[in-house]
Backbone as numpy.savetxt, mean C-alpha at the origin, in Angstrom:
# Nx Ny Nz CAx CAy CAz Cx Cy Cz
10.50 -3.84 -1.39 9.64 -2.66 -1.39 10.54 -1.43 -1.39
10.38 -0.35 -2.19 10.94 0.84 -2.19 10.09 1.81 -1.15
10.63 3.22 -1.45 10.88 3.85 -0.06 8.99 4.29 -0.93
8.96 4.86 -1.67 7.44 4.69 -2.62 6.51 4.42 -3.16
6.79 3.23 -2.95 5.99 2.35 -3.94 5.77 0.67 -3.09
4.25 0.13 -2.93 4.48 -1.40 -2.29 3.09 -1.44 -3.07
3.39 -2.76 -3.96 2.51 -3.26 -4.74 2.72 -5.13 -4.86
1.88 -5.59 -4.86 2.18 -6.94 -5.26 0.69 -7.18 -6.72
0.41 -8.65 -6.63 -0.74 -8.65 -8.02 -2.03 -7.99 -8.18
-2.30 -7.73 -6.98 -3.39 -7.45 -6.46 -3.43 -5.49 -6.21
-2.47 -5.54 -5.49 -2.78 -4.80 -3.95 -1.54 -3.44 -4.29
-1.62 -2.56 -4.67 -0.46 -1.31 -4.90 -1.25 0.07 -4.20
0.30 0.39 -3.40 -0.25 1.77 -2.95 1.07 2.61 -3.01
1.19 3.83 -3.29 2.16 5.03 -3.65 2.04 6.07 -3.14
3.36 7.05 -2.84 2.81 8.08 -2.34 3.11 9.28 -3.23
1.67 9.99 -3.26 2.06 11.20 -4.70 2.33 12.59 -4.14
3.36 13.12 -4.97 3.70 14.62 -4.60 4.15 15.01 -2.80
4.27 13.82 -2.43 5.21 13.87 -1.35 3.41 14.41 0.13
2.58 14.49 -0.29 1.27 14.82 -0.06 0.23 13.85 -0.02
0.44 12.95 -0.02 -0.83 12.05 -0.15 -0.53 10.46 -0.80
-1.45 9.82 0.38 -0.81 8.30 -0.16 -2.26 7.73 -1.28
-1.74 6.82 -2.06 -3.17 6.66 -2.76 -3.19 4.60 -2.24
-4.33 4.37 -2.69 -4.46 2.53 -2.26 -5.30 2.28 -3.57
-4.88 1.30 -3.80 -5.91 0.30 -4.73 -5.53 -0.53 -4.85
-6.88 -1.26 -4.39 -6.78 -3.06 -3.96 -8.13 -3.36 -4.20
-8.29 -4.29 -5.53 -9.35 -4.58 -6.59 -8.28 -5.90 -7.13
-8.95 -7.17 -7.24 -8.38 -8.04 -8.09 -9.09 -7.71 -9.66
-8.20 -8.11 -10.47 -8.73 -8.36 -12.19 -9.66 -8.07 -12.32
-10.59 -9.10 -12.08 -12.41 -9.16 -11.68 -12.97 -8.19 -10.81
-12.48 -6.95 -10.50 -13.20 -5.98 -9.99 -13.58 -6.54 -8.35
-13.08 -7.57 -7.83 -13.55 -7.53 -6.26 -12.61 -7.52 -5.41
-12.57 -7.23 -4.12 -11.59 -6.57 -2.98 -10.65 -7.87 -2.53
-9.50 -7.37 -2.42 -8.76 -7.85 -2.23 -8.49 -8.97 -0.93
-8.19 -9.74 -0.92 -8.20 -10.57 0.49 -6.47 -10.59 0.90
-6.66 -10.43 1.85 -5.17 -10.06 2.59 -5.05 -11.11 3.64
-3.61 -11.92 3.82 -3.24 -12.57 5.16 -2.98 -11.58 6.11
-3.07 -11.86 7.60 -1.86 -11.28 8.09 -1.01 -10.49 8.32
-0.02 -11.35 7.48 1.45 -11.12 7.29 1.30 -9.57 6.43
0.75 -10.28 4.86 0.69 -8.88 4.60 -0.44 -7.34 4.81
-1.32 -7.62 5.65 -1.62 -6.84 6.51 -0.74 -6.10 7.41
0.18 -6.82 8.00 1.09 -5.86 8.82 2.07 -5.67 8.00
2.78 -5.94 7.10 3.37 -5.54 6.05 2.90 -4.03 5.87
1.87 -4.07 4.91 1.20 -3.06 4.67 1.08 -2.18 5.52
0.51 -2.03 7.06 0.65 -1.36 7.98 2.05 -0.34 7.97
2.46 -1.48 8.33 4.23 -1.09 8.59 5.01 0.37 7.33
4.36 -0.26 6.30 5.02 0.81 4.87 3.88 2.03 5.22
2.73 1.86 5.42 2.23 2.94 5.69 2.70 4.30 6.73
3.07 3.32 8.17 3.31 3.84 8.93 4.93 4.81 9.18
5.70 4.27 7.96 6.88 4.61 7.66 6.53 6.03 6.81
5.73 5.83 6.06 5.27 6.83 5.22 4.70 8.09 5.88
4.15 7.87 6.84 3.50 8.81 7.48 4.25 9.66 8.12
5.36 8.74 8.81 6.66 9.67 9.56 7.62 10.45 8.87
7.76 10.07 7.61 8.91 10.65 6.36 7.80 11.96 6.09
6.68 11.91 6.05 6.12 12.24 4.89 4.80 13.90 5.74
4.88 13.66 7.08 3.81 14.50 8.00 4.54 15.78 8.03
């Protein structure tokens, strides 16, 4: 994962203009994504990094 960007097949979120994070998590077929866990706190975690670089 880069310091910007965490995406896997599903599931990508970025942060734009140093201002705002965006999410989208939609499989192929237009329905919501199902998450373990793991990458639940994954995800958390990059968020929460983001927030501190980025407030």
């Amino acid at each position: 994962m880069n310091d910007e960007i965490y995406e896997n097949d599903e599931f990508r979120m970025w942060v734009e203009d140093e201002a705002s994070i965006h999410i989208k998590a939609v499989t192929k077929y237009g329905d919501p994504v199902e998450l373990t866990f793991d990458e639940a706190e994954e995800i958390a975690n990059a968020l929460l990094q983001w927030v501190k670089k980025y407030r």
